[in-house]
Amino acid sequence: MDALDPNRELFDRFAALKRDRRLRFALCTNNVREWEPLWRAKLPIDDVFELVVDSAFVGTRKPEPEIYALTLERLELPAAACVFIDDLDVNVEAAREAGMQGIVYREMAQAITELEALL
């Protein structure tokens, strides 16, 4: 965990979109239960995300369809109203199959440009 550096630029951009455009953000993550206090302490999770769906606590993980359905259910949003960003093609493809727009994160400028185009 000590070697992981948060992408502050991305978190700042998400926070600005939340504040300025009133966008809602949720985090759907594959994780290990014991690591939760470690990664949460390093990231501004509660400042940006209104919802965290963590595989370690919900019994399903990306790219299983159930985790996307659970996230949408908890957000009370239709899939078509959501954009899913992930660095793994397989996870983005599963989100698309669930009806969301999808962006494969390769680098910051590309992901933000694609997100802005979808908004």
Tab-separated table of N, CA, C and O in Angstrom, residues 50-117:
chain	number	residue	atom	x	y	z
A	50	GLU	N	-20.350	9.313	-3.420
A	50	GLU	CA	-21.497	9.186	-2.517
A	50	GLU	C	-21.753	7.735	-2.136
A	50	GLU	O	-22.466	7.454	-1.181
A	51	LEU	N	-21.166	6.820	-2.894
A	51	LEU	CA	-21.404	5.398	-2.698
A	51	LEU	C	-20.128	4.623	-3.012
A	51	LEU	O	-19.443	4.934	-3.977
A	52	VAL	N	-19.835	3.639	-2.170
A	52	VAL	CA	-18.749	2.703	-2.443
A	52	VAL	C	-19.334	1.300	-2.431
A	52	VAL	O	-19.961	0.893	-1.452
A	53	VAL	N	-19.157	0.596	-3.529
A	53	VAL	CA	-19.551	-0.813	-3.618
A	53	VAL	C	-18.244	-1.592	-3.719
A	53	VAL	O	-17.561	-1.557	-4.737
A	54	ASP	N	-17.892	-2.237	-2.634
A	54	ASP	CA	-16.601	-2.908	-2.476
A	54	ASP	C	-16.817	-4.421	-2.516
A	54	ASP	O	-17.562	-4.967	-1.704
A	55	SER	N	-16.161	-5.074	-3.452
A	55	SER	CA	-16.329	-6.519	-3.624
A	55	SER	C	-16.068	-7.297	-2.342
A	55	SER	O	-16.669	-8.342	-2.123
A	56	ALA	N	-15.207	-6.780	-1.502
A	56	ALA	CA	-14.871	-7.481	-0.260
A	56	ALA	C	-16.059	-7.586	0.689
A	56	ALA	O	-16.063	-8.433	1.582
A	57	PHE	N	-17.066	-6.748	0.479
A	57	PHE	CA	-18.206	-6.711	1.390
A	57	PHE	C	-19.538	-7.104	0.751
A	57	PHE	O	-20.515	-7.289	1.468
A	58	VAL	N	-19.578	-7.221	-0.580
A	58	VAL	CA	-20.869	-7.467	-1.226
A	58	VAL	C	-21.003	-8.840	-1.871
A	58	VAL	O	-22.067	-9.170	-2.392
A	59	GLY	N	-19.957	-9.624	-1.881
A	59	GLY	CA	-20.060	-11.000	-2.376
A	59	GLY	C	-20.042	-11.159	-3.880
A	59	GLY	O	-20.411	-12.227	-4.378
A	60	THR	N	-19.673	-10.149	-4.596
A	60	THR	CA	-19.523	-10.216	-6.044
A	60	THR	C	-18.447	-9.224	-6.440
A	60	THR	O	-18.140	-8.307	-5.682
A	61	ARG	N	-17.855	-9.432	-7.610
A	61	ARG	CA	-16.749	-8.560	-8.021
A	61	ARG	C	-16.785	-8.329	-9.524
A	61	ARG	O	-17.408	-9.094	-10.260
A	62	LYS	N	-16.147	-7.239	-9.939
A	62	LYS	CA	-16.025	-6.967	-11.375
A	62	LYS	C	-15.219	-8.092	-12.001
A	62	LYS	O	-14.272	-8.560	-11.387
A	63	PRO	N	-15.579	-8.600	-13.133
A	63	PRO	CA	-16.617	-8.147	-14.060
A	63	PRO	C	-17.949	-8.891	-13.947
A	63	PRO	O	-18.696	-8.937	-14.923
A	64	GLU	N	-18.271	-9.450	-12.795
A	64	GLU	CA	-19.541	-10.164	-12.644
A	64	GLU	C	-20.705	-9.180	-12.759
A	64	GLU	O	-20.664	-8.087	-12.170
A	65	PRO	N	-21.734	-9.527	-13.514
A	65	PRO	CA	-22.860	-8.607	-13.729
A	65	PRO	C	-23.523	-8.127	-12.435
A	65	PRO	O	-24.035	-7.016	-12.370
A	66	GLU	N	-23.505	-8.956	-11.422
A	66	GLU	CA	-24.203	-8.621	-10.178
A	66	GLU	C	-23.654	-7.360	-9.506
A	66	GLU	O	-24.415	-6.597	-8.906
A	67	ILE	N	-22.357	-7.118	-9.595
A	67	ILE	CA	-21.808	-5.934	-8.919
A	67	ILE	C	-22.244	-4.650	-9.611
A	67	ILE	O	-22.487	-3.633	-8.969
A	68	TYR	N	-22.385	-4.697	-10.930
A	68	TYR	CA	-22.877	-3.524	-11.663
A	68	TYR	C	-24.340	-3.282	-11.332
A	68	TYR	O	-24.754	-2.140	-11.111
A	69	ALA	N	-25.121	-4.346	-11.291
A	69	ALA	CA	-26.545	-4.226	-10.955
A	69	ALA	C	-26.719	-3.679	-9.545
A	69	ALA	O	-27.583	-2.817	-9.299
A	70	LEU	N	-25.913	-4.142	-8.616
A	70	LEU	CA	-25.988	-3.672	-7.232
A	70	LEU	C	-25.637	-2.192	-7.140
A	70	LEU	O	-26.299	-1.421	-6.439
A	71	THR	N	-24.608	-1.787	-7.859
A	71	THR	CA	-24.209	-0.375	-7.850
A	71	THR	C	-25.338	0.500	-8.395
A	71	THR	O	-25.687	1.526	-7.793
A	72	LEU	N	-25.928	0.100	-9.505
A	72	LEU	CA	-27.035	0.862	-10.095
A	72	LEU	C	-28.243	0.896	-9.157
A	72	LEU	O	-28.882	1.939	-8.992
A	73	GLU	N	-28.520	-0.225	-8.531
A	73	GLU	CA	-29.646	-0.289	-7.596
A	73	GLU	C	-29.435	0.673	-6.435
A	73	GLU	O	-30.344	1.417	-6.054
A	74	ARG	N	-28.238	0.678	-5.882
A	74	ARG	CA	-27.953	1.552	-4.740
A	74	ARG	C	-27.933	3.023	-5.137
A	74	ARG	O	-28.273	3.885	-4.333
A	75	LEU	N	-27.536	3.313	-6.353
A	75	LEU	CA	-27.577	4.690	-6.855
A	75	LEU	C	-28.989	5.124	-7.229
A	75	LEU	O	-29.261	6.317	-7.350
A	76	GLU	N	-29.864	4.136	-7.449
A	76	GLU	CA	-31.222	4.381	-7.921
A	76	GLU	C	-31.198	5.144	-9.247
A	76	GLU	O	-31.924	6.116	-9.456
A	77	LEU	N	-30.338	4.643	-10.147
A	77	LEU	CA	-30.209	5.222	-11.483
A	77	LEU	C	-30.296	4.126	-12.534
A	77	LEU	O	-29.850	3.006	-12.302
A	78	PRO	N	-30.815	4.483	-13.710
A	78	PRO	CA	-30.778	3.518	-14.810
A	78	PRO	C	-29.361	3.465	-15.375
A	78	PRO	O	-28.611	4.453	-15.323
A	79	ALA	N	-29.000	2.338	-15.919
A	79	ALA	CA	-27.655	2.156	-16.478
A	79	ALA	C	-27.339	3.205	-17.530
A	79	ALA	O	-26.211	3.715	-17.599
A	80	ALA	N	-28.317	3.565	-18.347
A	80	ALA	CA	-28.086	4.521	-19.434
A	80	ALA	C	-27.682	5.899	-18.930
A	80	ALA	O	-27.119	6.690	-19.686
A	81	ALA	N	-27.920	6.185	-17.661
A	81	ALA	CA	-27.565	7.483	-17.087
A	81	ALA	C	-26.159	7.487	-16.489
A	81	ALA	O	-25.744	8.495	-15.920
A	82	CYS	N	-25.438	6.373	-16.632
A	82	CYS	CA	-24.151	6.227	-15.953
A	82	CYS	C	-22.996	6.014	-16.928
A	82	CYS	O	-23.158	5.381	-17.964
A	83	VAL	N	-21.840	6.521	-16.523
A	83	VAL	CA	-20.587	6.284	-17.234
A	83	VAL	C	-19.676	5.532	-16.277
A	83	VAL	O	-19.491	5.941	-15.131
A	84	PHE	N	-19.103	4.446	-16.751
A	84	PHE	CA	-18.214	3.607	-15.948
A	84	PHE	C	-16.790	3.768	-16.479
A	84	PHE	O	-16.557	3.628	-17.677
A	85	ILE	N	-15.856	4.068	-15.582
A	85	ILE	CA	-14.445	4.217	-15.946
A	85	ILE	C	-13.636	3.181	-15.187
A	85	ILE	O	-13.773	3.055	-13.967
A	86	ASP	N	-12.783	2.471	-15.910
A	86	ASP	CA	-11.933	1.450	-15.292
A	86	ASP	C	-10.705	1.271	-16.171
A	86	ASP	O	-10.749	1.548	-17.375
A	87	ASP	N	-9.632	0.786	-15.582
A	87	ASP	CA	-8.409	0.576	-16.363
A	87	ASP	C	-8.323	-0.805	-16.991
A	87	ASP	O	-7.368	-1.095	-17.704
A	88	LEU	N	-9.316	-1.637	-16.767
A	88	LEU	CA	-9.332	-2.970	-17.366
A	88	LEU	C	-10.463	-3.091	-18.385
A	88	LEU	O	-11.637	-2.859	-18.065
A	89	ASP	N	-10.102	-3.465	-19.604
A	89	ASP	CA	-11.076	-3.615	-20.681
A	89	ASP	C	-12.231	-4.529	-20.284
A	89	ASP	O	-13.390	-4.232	-20.589
A	90	VAL	N	-11.927	-5.637	-19.628
A	90	VAL	CA	-12.953	-6.622	-19.284
A	90	VAL	C	-14.007	-6.010	-18.355
A	90	VAL	O	-15.197	-6.305	-18.474
A	91	ASN	N	-13.593	-5.148	-17.444
A	91	ASN	CA	-14.546	-4.510	-16.529
A	91	ASN	C	-15.412	-3.480	-17.248
A	91	ASN	O	-16.611	-3.362	-16.979
A	92	VAL	N	-14.816	-2.749	-18.167
A	92	VAL	CA	-15.573	-1.765	-18.944
A	92	VAL	C	-16.554	-2.472	-19.872
A	92	VAL	O	-17.705	-2.052	-20.004
A	93	GLU	N	-16.125	-3.544	-20.492
A	93	GLU	CA	-17.024	-4.292	-21.368
A	93	GLU	C	-18.219	-4.826	-20.579
A	93	GLU	O	-19.362	-4.785	-21.062
A	94	ALA	N	-18.000	-5.311	-19.379
A	94	ALA	CA	-19.104	-5.802	-18.550
A	94	ALA	C	-20.058	-4.668	-18.183
A	94	ALA	O	-21.281	-4.864	-18.154
A	95	ALA	N	-19.527	-3.486	-17.923
A	95	ALA	CA	-20.380	-2.326	-17.632
A	95	ALA	C	-21.218	-1.963	-18.857
A	95	ALA	O	-22.399	-1.635	-18.734
A	96	ARG	N	-20.593	-2.014	-20.022
A	96	ARG	CA	-21.337	-1.741	-21.260
A	96	ARG	C	-22.453	-2.765	-21.458
A	96	ARG	O	-23.563	-2.419	-21.868
A	97	GLU	N	-22.163	-4.018	-21.163
A	97	GLU	CA	-23.186	-5.070	-21.275
A	97	GLU	C	-24.331	-4.827	-20.304
A	97	GLU	O	-25.466	-5.220	-20.566
A	98	ALA	N	-24.024	-4.151	-19.188
A	98	ALA	CA	-25.063	-3.800	-18.209
A	98	ALA	C	-25.848	-2.568	-18.636
A	98	ALA	O	-26.811	-2.189	-17.968
A	99	GLY	N	-25.423	-1.916	-19.732
A	99	GLY	CA	-26.160	-0.782	-20.269
A	99	GLY	C	-25.539	0.582	-20.027
A	99	GLY	O	-26.099	1.602	-20.422
A	100	MET	N	-24.384	0.616	-19.374
A	100	MET	CA	-23.704	1.885	-19.111
A	100	MET	C	-22.809	2.276	-20.277
A	100	MET	O	-22.431	1.440	-21.091
A	101	GLN	N	-22.467	3.543	-20.326
A	101	GLN	CA	-21.385	3.989	-21.197
A	101	GLN	C	-20.094	3.554	-20.513
A	101	GLN	O	-20.033	3.483	-19.280
A	102	GLY	N	-19.044	3.306	-21.277
A	102	GLY	CA	-17.802	2.839	-20.669
A	102	GLY	C	-16.583	3.536	-21.229
A	102	GLY	O	-16.518	3.834	-22.420
A	103	ILE	N	-15.629	3.779	-20.349
A	103	ILE	CA	-14.352	4.389	-20.720
A	103	ILE	C	-13.241	3.539	-20.129
A	103	ILE	O	-13.224	3.282	-18.922
A	104	VAL	N	-12.322	3.117	-20.986
A	104	VAL	CA	-11.130	2.416	-20.503
A	104	VAL	C	-10.081	3.475	-20.206
A	104	VAL	O	-9.648	4.198	-21.093
A	105	TYR	N	-9.695	3.564	-18.948
A	105	TYR	CA	-8.706	4.552	-18.517
A	105	TYR	C	-7.316	4.115	-18.970
A	105	TYR	O	-6.842	3.055	-18.589
A	106	ARG	N	-6.700	4.945	-19.790
A	106	ARG	CA	-5.308	4.715	-20.224
A	106	ARG	C	-4.396	5.778	-19.620
A	106	ARG	O	-3.298	5.490	-19.199
A	107	GLU	N	-4.890	7.007	-19.647
A	107	GLU	CA	-4.175	8.115	-19.007
A	107	GLU	C	-5.183	9.235	-18.768
A	107	GLU	O	-6.282	9.230	-19.313
A	108	MET	N	-4.799	10.183	-17.936
A	108	MET	CA	-5.712	11.199	-17.436
A	108	MET	C	-6.398	11.989	-18.550
A	108	MET	O	-7.627	12.084	-18.585
A	109	ALA	N	-5.641	12.587	-19.457
A	109	ALA	CA	-6.227	13.449	-20.488
A	109	ALA	C	-7.218	12.682	-21.358
A	109	ALA	O	-8.303	13.185	-21.667
A	110	GLN	N	-6.872	11.477	-21.728
A	110	GLN	CA	-7.755	10.645	-22.566
A	110	GLN	C	-9.062	10.348	-21.837
A	110	GLN	O	-10.151	10.481	-22.393
A	111	ALA	N	-8.972	9.946	-20.576
A	111	ALA	CA	-10.175	9.591	-19.826
A	111	ALA	C	-11.086	10.795	-19.628
A	111	ALA	O	-12.303	10.698	-19.814
A	112	ILE	N	-10.516	11.936	-19.303
A	112	ILE	CA	-11.322	13.134	-19.095
A	112	ILE	C	-11.935	13.620	-20.397
A	112	ILE	O	-13.102	14.019	-20.439
A	113	THR	N	-11.175	13.562	-21.473
A	113	THR	CA	-11.702	13.961	-22.777
A	113	THR	C	-12.897	13.082	-23.158
A	113	THR	O	-13.929	13.586	-23.606
A	114	GLU	N	-12.762	11.780	-22.971
A	114	GLU	CA	-13.868	10.875	-23.284
A	114	GLU	C	-15.064	11.104	-22.361
A	114	GLU	O	-16.213	11.058	-22.808
A	115	LEU	N	-14.793	11.354	-21.088
A	115	LEU	CA	-15.878	11.624	-20.150
A	115	LEU	C	-16.622	12.901	-20.537
A	115	LEU	O	-17.856	12.926	-20.594
A	116	GLU	N	-15.884	13.953	-20.832
A	116	GLU	CA	-16.509	15.223	-21.220
A	116	GLU	C	-17.361	15.037	-22.476
A	116	GLU	O	-18.435	15.618	-22.593
A	117	ALA	N	-16.898	14.224	-23.412
A	117	ALA	CA	-17.649	13.979	-24.647
A	117	ALA	C	-18.981	13.284	-24.353
A	117	ALA	O	-19.965	13.506	-25.063
